[in-house]
Amino acid sequence: MAKFIYSMQNVLNIKERLETQAKQEYAQMQGKLHDEEQTMRAILDKLNAYQQLAKELAMNKLDIAEIRRCSDAIRATEDMAKNQAVKVRIAQKNVENAMDRLTTAVQERKIQEKLKEQAFEEFKQELSVQEMKEIDEVVSFNYNNKDEL
């Protein structure tokens, strides 16, 4: 029996590897985004703590030096929050880009798989036609030789 050999199997293998790499990159970018978001939450928690401390200092006995230190810490933490917000947006864009590359890789792999399926169907049809020819030849041979016996 004839064996099906897909001539573009190496292309399909490459597409599968590219999809795997895209999946890994997407997972990595998701992890980085998660880390950046956690850092942002920590900074915001720190900012809230400083703001709460500033309120408490304003209500208690006025210690100008302590209030000034707290105000400086609030400003510094707000700057950190702004910088971290930029990092989060960059990480989000990286995730979106990785998702686009993954989507493209999946589509390309699926196209190659469809082409392989179509090639296999054509192979089966050709095999069926060839088998029919062989059957016809056997029947014809038997019919022609029947007269000689």
Short mmCIF file of C-alpha atoms in Angstrom, two decimals, residues 39-109:
data_model
loop_
_atom_site.label_atom_id
_atom_site.label_comp_id
_atom_site.label_asym_id
_atom_site.label_seq_id
_atom_site.Cartn_x
_atom_site.Cartn_y
_atom_site.Cartn_z
CA THR A 39 4.69 46.43 42.03
CA MET A 40 2.12 49.12 41.20
CA ARG A 41 -0.22 47.82 43.92
CA ALA A 42 2.65 47.85 46.44
CA ILE A 43 3.51 51.45 45.52
CA LEU A 44 -0.12 52.52 45.82
CA ASP A 45 -0.40 50.80 49.20
CA LYS A 46 2.74 52.63 50.33
CA LEU A 47 1.29 55.92 49.03
CA ASN A 48 -1.95 55.35 50.91
CA ALA A 49 0.00 54.60 54.09
CA TYR A 50 1.98 57.84 53.73
CA GLN A 51 -1.20 59.81 53.07
CA GLN A 52 -2.83 58.26 56.15
CA LEU A 53 0.25 59.14 58.18
CA ALA A 54 0.10 62.71 56.88
CA LYS A 55 -3.52 63.01 58.03
CA GLU A 56 -2.62 61.68 61.46
CA LEU A 57 0.33 64.06 61.75
CA ALA A 58 -1.89 66.99 60.78
CA MET A 59 -4.41 66.09 63.50
CA ASN A 60 -1.90 65.53 66.30
CA LYS A 61 0.70 67.85 67.78
CA LEU A 62 2.33 69.67 64.87
CA ASP A 63 5.82 68.38 64.13
CA ILE A 64 6.86 70.37 61.07
CA ALA A 65 9.93 68.25 60.32
CA GLU A 66 7.93 65.02 60.42
CA ILE A 67 5.15 66.54 58.28
CA ARG A 68 7.77 67.71 55.76
CA ARG A 69 9.39 64.26 55.64
CA CYS A 70 5.98 62.69 55.11
CA SER A 71 5.15 65.19 52.31
CA ASP A 72 8.47 64.44 50.63
CA ALA A 73 7.78 60.71 50.91
CA ILE A 74 4.33 61.23 49.38
CA ARG A 75 5.79 63.17 46.43
CA ALA A 76 8.49 60.56 45.89
CA THR A 77 5.95 57.74 46.05
CA GLU A 78 3.64 59.57 43.63
CA ASP A 79 6.57 59.85 41.21
CA MET A 80 7.26 56.15 41.65
CA ALA A 81 3.58 55.44 40.94
CA LYS A 82 3.70 57.51 37.73
CA ASN A 83 6.84 55.70 36.57
CA GLN A 84 5.32 52.35 37.45
CA ALA A 85 2.13 53.24 35.55
CA VAL A 86 4.28 53.75 32.46
CA LYS A 87 5.93 50.36 33.02
CA VAL A 88 2.50 48.73 33.38
CA ARG A 89 1.31 50.30 30.11
CA ILE A 90 4.46 49.10 28.36
CA ALA A 91 3.93 45.60 29.75
CA GLN A 92 0.31 45.69 28.57
CA LYS A 93 1.44 46.66 25.06
CA ASN A 94 3.98 43.84 25.11
CA VAL A 95 1.24 41.40 26.07
CA GLU A 96 -0.97 42.70 23.25
CA ASN A 97 1.87 42.37 20.75
CA ALA A 98 2.68 38.86 21.96
CA MET A 99 -0.99 37.94 21.65
CA ASP A 100 -1.05 39.25 18.07
CA ARG A 101 2.04 37.19 17.21
CA LEU A 102 0.48 34.14 18.86
CA THR A 103 -2.76 34.61 16.92
CA THR A 104 -0.83 34.90 13.67
CA ALA A 105 1.23 31.79 14.47
CA VAL A 106 -1.90 29.78 15.28
CA GLN A 107 -3.57 30.90 12.06
CA GLU A 108 -0.52 29.98 9.99
CA ARG A 109 -0.29 26.56 11.63
#
